Coordinates of C-alpha atoms and ligand atoms in Angstrom, one line a residue:
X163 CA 3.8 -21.3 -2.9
X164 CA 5.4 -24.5 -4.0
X165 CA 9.0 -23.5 -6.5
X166 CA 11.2 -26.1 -7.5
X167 CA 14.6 -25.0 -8.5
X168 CA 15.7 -26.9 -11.5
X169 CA 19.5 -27.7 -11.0
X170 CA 20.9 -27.2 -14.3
X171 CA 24.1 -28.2 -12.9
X172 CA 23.7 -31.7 -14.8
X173 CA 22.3 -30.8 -17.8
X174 CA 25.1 -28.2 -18.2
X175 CA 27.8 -30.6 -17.1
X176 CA 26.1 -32.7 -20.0
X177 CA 26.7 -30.0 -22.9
X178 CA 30.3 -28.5 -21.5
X179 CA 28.3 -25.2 -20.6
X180 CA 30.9 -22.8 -18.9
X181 CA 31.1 -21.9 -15.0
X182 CA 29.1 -18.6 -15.4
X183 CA 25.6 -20.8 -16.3
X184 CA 26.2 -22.8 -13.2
X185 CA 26.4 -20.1 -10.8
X186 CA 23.4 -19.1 -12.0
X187 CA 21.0 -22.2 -11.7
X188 CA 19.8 -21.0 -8.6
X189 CA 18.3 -18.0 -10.3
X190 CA 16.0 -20.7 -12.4
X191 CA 13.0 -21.6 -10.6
X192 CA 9.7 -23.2 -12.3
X193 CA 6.7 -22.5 -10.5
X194 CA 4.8 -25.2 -9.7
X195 CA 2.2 -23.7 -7.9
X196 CA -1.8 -25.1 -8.5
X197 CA -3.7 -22.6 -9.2
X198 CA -6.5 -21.2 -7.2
X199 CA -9.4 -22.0 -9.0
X200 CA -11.6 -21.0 -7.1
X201 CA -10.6 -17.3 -7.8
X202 CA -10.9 -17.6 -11.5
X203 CA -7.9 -15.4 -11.7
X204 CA -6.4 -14.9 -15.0
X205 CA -3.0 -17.0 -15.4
X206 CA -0.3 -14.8 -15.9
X207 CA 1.8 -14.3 -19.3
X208 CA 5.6 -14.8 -18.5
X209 CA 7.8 -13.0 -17.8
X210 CA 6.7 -11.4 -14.5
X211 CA 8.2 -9.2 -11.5
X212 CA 9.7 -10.5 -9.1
X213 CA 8.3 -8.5 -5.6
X214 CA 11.6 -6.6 -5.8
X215 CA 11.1 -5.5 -8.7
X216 CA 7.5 -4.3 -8.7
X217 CA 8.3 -2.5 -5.6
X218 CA 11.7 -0.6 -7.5
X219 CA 8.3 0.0 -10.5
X220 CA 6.1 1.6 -8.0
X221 CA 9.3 4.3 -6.5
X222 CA 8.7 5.6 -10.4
X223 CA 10.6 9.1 -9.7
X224 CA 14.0 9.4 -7.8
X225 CA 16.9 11.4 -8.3
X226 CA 20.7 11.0 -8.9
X227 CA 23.0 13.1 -7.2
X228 CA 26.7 13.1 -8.6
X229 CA 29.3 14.4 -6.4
X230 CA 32.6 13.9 -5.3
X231 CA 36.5 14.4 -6.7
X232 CA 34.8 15.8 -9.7
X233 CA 32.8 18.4 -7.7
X234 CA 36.6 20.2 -7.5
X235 CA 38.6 19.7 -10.4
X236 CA 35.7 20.0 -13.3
X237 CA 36.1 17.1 -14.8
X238 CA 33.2 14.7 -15.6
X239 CA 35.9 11.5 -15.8
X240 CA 38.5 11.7 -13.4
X241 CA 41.6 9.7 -14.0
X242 CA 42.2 8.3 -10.7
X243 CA 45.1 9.9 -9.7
X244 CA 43.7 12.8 -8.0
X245 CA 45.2 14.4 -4.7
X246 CA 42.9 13.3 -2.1
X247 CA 43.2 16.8 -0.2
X248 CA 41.6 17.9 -4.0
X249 CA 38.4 16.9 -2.7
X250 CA 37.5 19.9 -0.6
X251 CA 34.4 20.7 0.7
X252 CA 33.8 24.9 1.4
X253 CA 31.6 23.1 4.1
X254 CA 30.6 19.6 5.5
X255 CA 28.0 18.4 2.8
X256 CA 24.6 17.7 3.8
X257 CA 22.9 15.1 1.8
X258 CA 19.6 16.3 4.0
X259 CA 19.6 19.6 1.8
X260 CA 19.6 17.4 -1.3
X261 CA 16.7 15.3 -0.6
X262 CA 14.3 17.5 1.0
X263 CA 15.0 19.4 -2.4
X264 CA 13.7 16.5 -4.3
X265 CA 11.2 15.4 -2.5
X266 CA 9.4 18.8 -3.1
X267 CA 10.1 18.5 -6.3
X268 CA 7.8 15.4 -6.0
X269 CA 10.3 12.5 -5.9
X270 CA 9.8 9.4 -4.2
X271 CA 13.7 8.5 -3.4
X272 CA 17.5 9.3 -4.5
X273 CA 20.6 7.2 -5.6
X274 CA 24.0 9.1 -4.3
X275 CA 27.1 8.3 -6.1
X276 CA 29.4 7.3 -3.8
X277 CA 32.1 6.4 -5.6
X278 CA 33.2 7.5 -9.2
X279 CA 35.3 6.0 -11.8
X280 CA 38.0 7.9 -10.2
X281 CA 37.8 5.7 -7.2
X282 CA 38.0 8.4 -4.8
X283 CA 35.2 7.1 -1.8
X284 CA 33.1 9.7 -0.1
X285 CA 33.1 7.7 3.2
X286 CA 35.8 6.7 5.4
X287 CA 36.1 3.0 3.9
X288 CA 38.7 -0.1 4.9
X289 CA 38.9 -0.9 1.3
X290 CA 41.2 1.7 0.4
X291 CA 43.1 4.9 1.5
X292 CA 42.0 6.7 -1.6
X293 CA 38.7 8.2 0.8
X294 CA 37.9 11.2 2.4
X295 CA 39.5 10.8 5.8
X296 CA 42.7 11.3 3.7
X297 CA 41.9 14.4 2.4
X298 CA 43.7 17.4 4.6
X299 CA 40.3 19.4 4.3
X300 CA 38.8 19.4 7.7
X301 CA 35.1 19.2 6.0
X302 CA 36.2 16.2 4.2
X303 CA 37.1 14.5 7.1
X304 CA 33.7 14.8 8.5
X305 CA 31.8 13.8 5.3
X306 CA 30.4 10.3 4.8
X307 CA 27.5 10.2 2.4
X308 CA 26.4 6.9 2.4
X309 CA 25.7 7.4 6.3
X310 CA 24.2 10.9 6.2
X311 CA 22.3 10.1 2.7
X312 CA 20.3 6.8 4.2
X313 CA 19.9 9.2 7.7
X314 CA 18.0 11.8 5.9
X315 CA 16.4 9.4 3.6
X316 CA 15.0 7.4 6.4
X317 CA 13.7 10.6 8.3
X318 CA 12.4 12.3 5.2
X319 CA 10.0 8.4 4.3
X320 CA 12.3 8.3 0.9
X321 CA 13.7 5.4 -0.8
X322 CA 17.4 5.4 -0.8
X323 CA 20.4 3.7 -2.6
X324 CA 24.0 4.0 -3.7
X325 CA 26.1 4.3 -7.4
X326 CA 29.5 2.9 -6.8
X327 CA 31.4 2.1 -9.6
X328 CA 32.2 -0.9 -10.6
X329 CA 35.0 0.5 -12.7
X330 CA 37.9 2.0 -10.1
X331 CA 40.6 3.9 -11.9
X332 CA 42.5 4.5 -8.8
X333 CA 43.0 0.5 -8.0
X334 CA 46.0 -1.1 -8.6
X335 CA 44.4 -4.3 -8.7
X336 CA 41.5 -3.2 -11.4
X337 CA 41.5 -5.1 -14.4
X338 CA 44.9 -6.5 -13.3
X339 CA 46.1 -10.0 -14.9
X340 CA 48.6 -12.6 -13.8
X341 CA 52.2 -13.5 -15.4
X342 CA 49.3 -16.3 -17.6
X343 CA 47.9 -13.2 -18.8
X344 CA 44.6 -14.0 -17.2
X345 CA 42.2 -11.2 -14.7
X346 CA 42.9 -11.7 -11.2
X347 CA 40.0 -11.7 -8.9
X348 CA 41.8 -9.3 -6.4
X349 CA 39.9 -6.1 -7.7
X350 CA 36.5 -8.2 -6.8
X351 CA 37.5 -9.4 -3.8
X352 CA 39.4 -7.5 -1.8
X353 CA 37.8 -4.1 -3.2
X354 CA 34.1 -4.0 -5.1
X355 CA 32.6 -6.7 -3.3
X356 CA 34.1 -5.4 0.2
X357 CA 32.8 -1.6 -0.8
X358 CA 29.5 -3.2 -1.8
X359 CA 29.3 -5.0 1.7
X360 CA 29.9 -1.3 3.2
X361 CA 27.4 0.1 1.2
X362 CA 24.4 -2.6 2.3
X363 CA 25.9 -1.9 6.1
X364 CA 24.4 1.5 6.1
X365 CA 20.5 0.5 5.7
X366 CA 19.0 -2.9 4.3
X367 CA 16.1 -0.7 3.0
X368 CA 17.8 0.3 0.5
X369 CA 15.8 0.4 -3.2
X370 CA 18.6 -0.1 -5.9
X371 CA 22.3 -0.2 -6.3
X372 CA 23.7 1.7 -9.5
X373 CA 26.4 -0.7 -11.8
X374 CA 27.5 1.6 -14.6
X375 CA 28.7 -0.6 -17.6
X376 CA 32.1 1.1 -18.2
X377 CA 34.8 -1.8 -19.1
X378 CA 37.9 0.2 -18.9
X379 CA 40.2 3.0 -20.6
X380 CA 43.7 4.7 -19.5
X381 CA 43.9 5.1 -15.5
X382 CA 46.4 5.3 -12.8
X383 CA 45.8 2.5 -11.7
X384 CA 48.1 2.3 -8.6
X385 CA 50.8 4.8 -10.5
X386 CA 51.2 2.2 -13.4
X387 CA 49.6 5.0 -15.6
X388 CA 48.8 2.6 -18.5
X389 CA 45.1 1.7 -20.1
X390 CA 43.5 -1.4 -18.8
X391 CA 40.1 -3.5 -20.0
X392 CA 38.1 -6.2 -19.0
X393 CA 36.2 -8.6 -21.2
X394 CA 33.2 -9.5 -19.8
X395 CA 31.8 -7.7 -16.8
X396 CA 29.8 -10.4 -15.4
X397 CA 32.7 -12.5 -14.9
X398 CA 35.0 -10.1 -13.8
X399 CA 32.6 -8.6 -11.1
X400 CA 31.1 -12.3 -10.5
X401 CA 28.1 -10.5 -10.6
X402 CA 25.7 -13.7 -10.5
X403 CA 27.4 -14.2 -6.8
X404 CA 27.4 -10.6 -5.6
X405 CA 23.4 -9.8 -6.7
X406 CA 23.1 -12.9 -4.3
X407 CA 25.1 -11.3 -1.2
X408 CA 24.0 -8.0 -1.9
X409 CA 19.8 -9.3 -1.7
X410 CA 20.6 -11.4 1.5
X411 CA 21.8 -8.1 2.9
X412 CA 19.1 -6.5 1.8
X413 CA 16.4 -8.1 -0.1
X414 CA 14.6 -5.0 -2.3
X415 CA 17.8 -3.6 -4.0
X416 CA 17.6 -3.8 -7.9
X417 CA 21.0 -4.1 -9.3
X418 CA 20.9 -1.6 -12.0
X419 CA 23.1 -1.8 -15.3
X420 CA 25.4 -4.0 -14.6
X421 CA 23.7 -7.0 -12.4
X422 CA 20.6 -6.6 -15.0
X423 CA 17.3 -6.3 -12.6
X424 CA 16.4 -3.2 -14.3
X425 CA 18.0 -1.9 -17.7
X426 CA 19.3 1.6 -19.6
X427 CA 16.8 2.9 -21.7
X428 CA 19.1 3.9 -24.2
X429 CA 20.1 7.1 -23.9
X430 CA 21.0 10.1 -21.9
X431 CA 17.8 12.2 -22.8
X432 CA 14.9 11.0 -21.2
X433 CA 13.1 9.7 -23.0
X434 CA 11.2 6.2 -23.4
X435 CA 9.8 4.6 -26.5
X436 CA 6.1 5.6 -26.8
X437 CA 5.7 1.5 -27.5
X438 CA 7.7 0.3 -23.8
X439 CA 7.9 -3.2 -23.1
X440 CA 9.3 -4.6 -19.7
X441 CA 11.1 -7.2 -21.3
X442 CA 14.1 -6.7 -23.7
X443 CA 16.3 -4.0 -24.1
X444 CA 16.7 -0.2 -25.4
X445 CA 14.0 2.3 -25.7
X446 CA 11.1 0.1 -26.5
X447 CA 12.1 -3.5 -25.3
X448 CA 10.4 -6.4 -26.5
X449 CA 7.3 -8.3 -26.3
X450 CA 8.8 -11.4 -27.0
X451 CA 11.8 -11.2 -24.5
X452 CA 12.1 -13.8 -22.2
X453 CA 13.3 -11.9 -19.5
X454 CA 11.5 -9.2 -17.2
X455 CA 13.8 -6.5 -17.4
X456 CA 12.1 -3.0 -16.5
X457 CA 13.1 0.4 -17.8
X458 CA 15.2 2.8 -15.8
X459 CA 15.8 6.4 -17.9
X460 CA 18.6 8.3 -16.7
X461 CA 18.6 12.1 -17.4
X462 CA 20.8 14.9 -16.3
X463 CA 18.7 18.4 -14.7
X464 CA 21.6 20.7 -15.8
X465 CA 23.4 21.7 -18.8
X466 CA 26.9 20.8 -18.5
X467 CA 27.2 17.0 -16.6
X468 CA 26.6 14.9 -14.2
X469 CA 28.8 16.4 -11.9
X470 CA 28.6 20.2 -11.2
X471 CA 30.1 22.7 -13.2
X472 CA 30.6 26.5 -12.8
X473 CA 27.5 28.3 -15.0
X474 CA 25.9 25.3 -15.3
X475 CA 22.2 26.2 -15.3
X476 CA 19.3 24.0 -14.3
X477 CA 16.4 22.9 -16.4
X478 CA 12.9 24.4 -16.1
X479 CA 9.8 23.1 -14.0
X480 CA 8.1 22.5 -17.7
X481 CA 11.5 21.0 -19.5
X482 CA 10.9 18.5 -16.4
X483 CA 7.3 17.8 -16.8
X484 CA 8.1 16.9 -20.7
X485 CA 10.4 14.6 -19.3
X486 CA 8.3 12.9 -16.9
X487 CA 5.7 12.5 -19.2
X488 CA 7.7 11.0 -21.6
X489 CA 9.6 8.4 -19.3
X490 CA 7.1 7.3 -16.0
X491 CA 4.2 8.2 -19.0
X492 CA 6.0 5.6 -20.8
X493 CA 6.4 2.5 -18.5
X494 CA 9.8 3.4 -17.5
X495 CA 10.8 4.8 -14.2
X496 CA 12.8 8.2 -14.7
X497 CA 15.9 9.2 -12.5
X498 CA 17.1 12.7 -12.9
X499 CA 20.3 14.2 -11.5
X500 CA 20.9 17.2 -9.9
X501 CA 24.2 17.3 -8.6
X502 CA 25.3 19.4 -5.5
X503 CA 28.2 22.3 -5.5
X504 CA 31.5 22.7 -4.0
X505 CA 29.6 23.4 -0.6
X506 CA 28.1 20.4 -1.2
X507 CA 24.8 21.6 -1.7
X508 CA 22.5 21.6 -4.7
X509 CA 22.5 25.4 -5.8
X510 CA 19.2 27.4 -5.5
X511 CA 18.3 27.9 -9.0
X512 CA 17.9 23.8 -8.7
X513 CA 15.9 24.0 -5.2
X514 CA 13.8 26.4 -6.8
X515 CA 12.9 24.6 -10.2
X516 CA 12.4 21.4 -8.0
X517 CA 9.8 23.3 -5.6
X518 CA 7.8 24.2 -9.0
X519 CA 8.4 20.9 -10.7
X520 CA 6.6 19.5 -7.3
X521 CA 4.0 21.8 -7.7
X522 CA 3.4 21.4 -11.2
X523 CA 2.7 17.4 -10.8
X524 CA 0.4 18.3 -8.1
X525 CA -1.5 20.7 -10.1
X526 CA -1.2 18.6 -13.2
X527 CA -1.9 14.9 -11.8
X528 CA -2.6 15.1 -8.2
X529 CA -6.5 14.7 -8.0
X530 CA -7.5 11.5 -10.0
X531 CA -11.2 12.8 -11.6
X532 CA -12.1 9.5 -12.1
X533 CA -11.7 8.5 -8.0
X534 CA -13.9 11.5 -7.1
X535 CA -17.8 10.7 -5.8
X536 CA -20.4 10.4 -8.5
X537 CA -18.0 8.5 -11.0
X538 CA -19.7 5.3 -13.0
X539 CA -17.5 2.7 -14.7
X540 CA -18.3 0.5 -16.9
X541 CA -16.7 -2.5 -19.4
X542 CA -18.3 -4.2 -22.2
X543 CA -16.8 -7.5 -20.5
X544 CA -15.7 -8.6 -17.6
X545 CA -13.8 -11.5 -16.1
X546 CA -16.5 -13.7 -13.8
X547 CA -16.6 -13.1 -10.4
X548 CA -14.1 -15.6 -7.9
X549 CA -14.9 -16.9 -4.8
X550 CA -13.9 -14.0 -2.6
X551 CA -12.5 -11.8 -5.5
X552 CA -14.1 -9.8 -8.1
X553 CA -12.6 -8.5 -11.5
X554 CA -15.3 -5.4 -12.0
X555 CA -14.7 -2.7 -13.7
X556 CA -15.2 -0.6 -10.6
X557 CA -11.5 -1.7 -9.1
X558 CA -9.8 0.6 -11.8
X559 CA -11.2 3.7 -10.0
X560 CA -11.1 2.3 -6.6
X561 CA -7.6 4.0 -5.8
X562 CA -6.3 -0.3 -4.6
X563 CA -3.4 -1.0 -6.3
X564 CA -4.0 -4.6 -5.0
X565 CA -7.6 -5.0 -7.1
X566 CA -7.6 -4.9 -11.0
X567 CA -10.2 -5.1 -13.6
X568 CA -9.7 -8.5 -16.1
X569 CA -11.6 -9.7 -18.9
X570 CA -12.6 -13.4 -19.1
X571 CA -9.6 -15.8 -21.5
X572 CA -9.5 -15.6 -24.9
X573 CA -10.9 -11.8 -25.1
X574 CA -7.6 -9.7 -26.3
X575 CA -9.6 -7.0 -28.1
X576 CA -13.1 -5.3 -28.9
X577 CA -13.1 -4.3 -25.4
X578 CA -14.2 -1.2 -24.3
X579 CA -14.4 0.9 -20.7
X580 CA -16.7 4.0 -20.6
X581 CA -16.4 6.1 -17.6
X582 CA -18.9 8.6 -16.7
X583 CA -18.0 11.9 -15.0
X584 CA -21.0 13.6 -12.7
X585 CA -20.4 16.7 -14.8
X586 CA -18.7 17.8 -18.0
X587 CA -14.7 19.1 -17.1
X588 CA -11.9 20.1 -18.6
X589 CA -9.5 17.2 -18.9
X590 CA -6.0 16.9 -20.0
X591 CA -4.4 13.2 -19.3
X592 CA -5.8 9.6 -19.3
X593 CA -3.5 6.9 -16.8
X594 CA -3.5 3.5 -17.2
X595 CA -2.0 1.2 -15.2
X596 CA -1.4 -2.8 -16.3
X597 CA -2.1 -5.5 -12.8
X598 CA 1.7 -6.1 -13.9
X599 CA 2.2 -9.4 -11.5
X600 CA 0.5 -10.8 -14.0
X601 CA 2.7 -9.7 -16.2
X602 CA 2.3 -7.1 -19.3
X603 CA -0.1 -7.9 -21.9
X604 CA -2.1 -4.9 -23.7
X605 CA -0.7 -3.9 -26.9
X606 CA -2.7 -1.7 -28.6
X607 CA -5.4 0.9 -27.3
X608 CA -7.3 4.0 -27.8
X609 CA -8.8 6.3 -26.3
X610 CA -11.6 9.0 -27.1
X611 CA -13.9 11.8 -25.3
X612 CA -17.9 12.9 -25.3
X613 CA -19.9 15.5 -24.2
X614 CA -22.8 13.4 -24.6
X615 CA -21.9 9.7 -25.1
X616 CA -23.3 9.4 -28.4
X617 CA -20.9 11.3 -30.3
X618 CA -16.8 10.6 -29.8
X619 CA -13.5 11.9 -30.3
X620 CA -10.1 9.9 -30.3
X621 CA -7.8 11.7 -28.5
X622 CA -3.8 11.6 -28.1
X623 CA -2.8 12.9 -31.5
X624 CA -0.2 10.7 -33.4
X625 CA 1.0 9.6 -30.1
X626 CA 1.3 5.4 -30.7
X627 CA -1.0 3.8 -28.0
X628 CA 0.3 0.3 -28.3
X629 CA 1.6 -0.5 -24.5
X630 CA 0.5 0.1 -21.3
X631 CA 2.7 -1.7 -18.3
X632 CA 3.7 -0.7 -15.4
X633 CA 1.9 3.0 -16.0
X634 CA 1.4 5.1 -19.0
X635 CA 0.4 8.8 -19.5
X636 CA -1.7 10.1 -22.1
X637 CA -1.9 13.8 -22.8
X638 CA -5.1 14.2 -24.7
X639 CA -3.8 16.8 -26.8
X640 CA -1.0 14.5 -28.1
X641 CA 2.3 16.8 -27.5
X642 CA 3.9 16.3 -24.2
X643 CA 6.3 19.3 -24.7
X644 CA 2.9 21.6 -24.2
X645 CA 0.3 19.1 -22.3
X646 CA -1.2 21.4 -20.1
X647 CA -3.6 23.7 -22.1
X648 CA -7.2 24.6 -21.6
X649 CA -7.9 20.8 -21.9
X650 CA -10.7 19.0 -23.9
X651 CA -14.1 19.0 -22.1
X652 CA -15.8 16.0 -21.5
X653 CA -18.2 14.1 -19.6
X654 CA -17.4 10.7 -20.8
X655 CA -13.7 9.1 -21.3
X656 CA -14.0 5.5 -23.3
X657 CA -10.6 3.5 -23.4
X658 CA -10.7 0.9 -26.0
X659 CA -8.4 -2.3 -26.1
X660 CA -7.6 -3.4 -29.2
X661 CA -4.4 -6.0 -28.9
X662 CA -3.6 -7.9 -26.0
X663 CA -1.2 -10.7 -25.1
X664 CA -3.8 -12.2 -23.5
X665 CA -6.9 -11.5 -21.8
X666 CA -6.1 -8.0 -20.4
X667 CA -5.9 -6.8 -16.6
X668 CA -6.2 -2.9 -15.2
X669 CA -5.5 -1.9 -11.7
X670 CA -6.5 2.0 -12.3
X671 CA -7.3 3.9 -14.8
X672 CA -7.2 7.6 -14.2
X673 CA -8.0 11.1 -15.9
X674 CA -7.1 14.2 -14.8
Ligands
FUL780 C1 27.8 6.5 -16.9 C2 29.1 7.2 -16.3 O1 30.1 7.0 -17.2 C3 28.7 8.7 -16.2 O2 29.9 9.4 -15.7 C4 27.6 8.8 -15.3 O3 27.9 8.4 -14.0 C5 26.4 8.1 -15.8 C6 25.1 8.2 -15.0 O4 26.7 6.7 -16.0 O5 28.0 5.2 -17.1

């Protein structure tokens, strides 16, 4: 495909626009590309994914794991001036235990925090002696996560990546400014770009890197013990320069938070908006954001933190599910921490939770009803047919991410899709999933149930169907705290669009 970068080097130089812009041009690309016309696909409506970040979109559940200095002195903030021998293992972690956990708890990958605000580093880095080779606990000298993490990640087929962050309350140099009062880059360079070059060094498969946005408070700071800030994080962190390094190391990480390929939800609880759009910001983004920036909920599996406390107890299989539903039901992708004990190991109470959770999803939305044998499909429109490619309503239910039902330009609503079961079931949720590279266009939808497909019931409760995206969930009964009951029964599922951006493109659409 044919991309021109547009140099906006000149055109900024023209208008006095600041250093920052310019870094970025590269980043600017108009795509020049002549359509296929022979394909009569549909042209997409910007913004769209980049391949990165369709392929973060599709990892959909992973989990955090915080640990480190915090693990040992309770604290959910350390202050940076922490006795390495504090950090203490009872034995030599093993990040293996963690993600085998999580994987039966039906997770596709895991972030490990690998360095907290406290600075202390959970491998034996150059960048600083505040790591665990300095600590006089004989486990601690053994432990590197990043290494053992990406190991078991790679063995176990999961996606892997790393949280340092950005904010370092051990450094001397962070947020440190000259006798001109201005920020040196010395924290950047000599520190957080070195520790991200580590990080990349111990797999280039790895799926995202974790930015928190914290700009600063009181910290230690090299022993100066005083409160430090930065202005703007971008700047400081050069971020525009580092995202570049980081994808030439390895080309699929999202830069999370901080580095904006994906962005916070908006708050702790997980939860997204019922209405989620891939561009803008918060809970429910915006359709008219320029700017494809997908979803990422963070939420914590235990009651006291992030990091482990003592009594802390874990979240049930069904307090999970709610979750679930309510962020990968909702176009966002969902990461949920379970962080690992003093012996470096997530407790059983979590294992065990985790083991039902996986079972649960299985049970729940394992077998697609609407991929089975027997199953008609059928759309009151349909995009005409391309040279090699077809847009028929049969591609929703041919389990191919790859093919996706359209409808032809110009029809955004009035459409309908009826699909026919070979026998009446009990049913419980409706999937549908937008062909996002074309980026995300329904915005409104329904969706209703017959024993006889003459006489129909909309489903969902006051649950707003207005987007789709990436994925979204429907529990027929409209409460996701209590989805799975004896389920509606029906023969016949019709899915209604009713708003679109423009004309609108499914991939799958799923009951189960
Ligand atoms: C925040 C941090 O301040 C918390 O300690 C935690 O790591 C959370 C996931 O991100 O920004």
């Amino acid at each position: 495909m044919k991309k021109i970068s547009i140099m906006l080097s000149a055109l900024m130089l023209a208008v006095g626009t600041p250093s920052v812009a310019l870094a970025q041009s590269a980043d600017f690309t108009l795509d020049t590309a002549t359509p296929d016309l022979s394909e009569n696909e549909p042209r997409p409506v910007f913004p769209v994914p980049s391949a990165r970040q369709l392929k973060w979109n599709q990892t959909e559940f992973y989990a955090f794991f915080h640990y480190g200095m915090n693990t040992y002195t309770g604290q959910e903030w350390g202050d940076g001036s922490e006795d390495e021998s504090t950090f203490a293992p009872t034995a030599v972690p093993n990040p293996r235990q963690w993600l085998e956990a999580i994987k039966a708890g039906g997770m596709k990958g895991g972030i490990a925090v690998v360095k907290h605000h406290d600075g202390f580093c959970l491998w034996p880095t150059k960048t600083t002696d505040h790591n665990v080779t300095k600590s006089s606990n004989t486990n601690a000298q053994q432990t590197n996560i990043p290494r053992d993490f990406a190991k078991a990640a790679q063995d176990l087929g999961l996606k892997y990546g790393f949280y340092i962050s950005p904010w370092d309350r051990n450094s001397a140099y962070w947020g440190k400014k000259d006798e001109n009062g201005n920020y040196t880059d010395d924290y950047a360079k000599k520190v957080f770009f070195a520790q991200c070059a580590e990080m990349t060094q111990y797999g280039a498969d790895q799926f995202e890197m974790w930015f928190d946005g914290a700009t600063g408070a009181y910290g230690y700071y090299g022993g100066t013990n005083q409160t430090r800030n930065i202005d703007n994080a971008t700047r400081y962190y050069d971020i525009p320069n580092l995202r570049d390094s980081i994808h030439n190391a390895c080309p699929n990480i999202i830069l999370w938070g901080t580095g904006g390929e994906a962005r916070w939800i908006g708050n702790e609880q997980g939860w997204a908006g019922e209405t989620c759009w891939s561009m803008g910001d918060g809970t429910s983004g915006n359709e008219n954001a320029w700017k494809w920036f997908p979803g990422e909920s963070d939420a914590k599996a235990t009651t006291k933190g992030w990091f482990w406390h003592e009594g802390e107890s874990c979240k049930t299989a069904e307090q999970m599910f709610k979750i679930y539903l309510e962020t990968v039901g909702r176009n966002a992708t969902l990461i949920l921490n379970f962080p690992p004990n003093q012996a470096g190991l997530l407790p059983d109470a979590d294992v065990t939770n985790l083991k039902e959770l996986g079972e649960m999803l299985t049970t729940r939305l394992g077998t697609d009803l609407a991929q089975q044998s027997g199953v008609q499909i059928e759309a009151s429109t349909t995009r005409a047919n391309g040279k090699t490619k077809t847009y028929d309503a049969k591609n929703m239910i041919d389990g191919n991410i790859d093919t996706y039902w359209a409808a032809p330009d110009g029809t955004t609503s009035g459409i309908t899709i009826t699909v026919t079961l070979p026998e009446a079931k009990a049913i419980r949720y409706v999937a549908l999933q937008e062909y996002i590279q074309l980026g995300q266009r329904i915005k409104g939808f329904t969706i209703e149930t017959s024993t006889d497909g003459t006489n129909w019931t909309k489903k969902g409760g006051s649950i707003q169907t207005t987007t789709v995206g990436y994925k979204r969930i429907i529990p027929l009964n409209g409460n996701t705290g209590s989805s799975y009951d004896a389920g509606t029964t029906a023969k016949y599922v019709r899915v209604s669009i009713t708003g679109s951006r423009a004309c609108p493109t499914l991939h799958t659409l799923s009951i189960f």
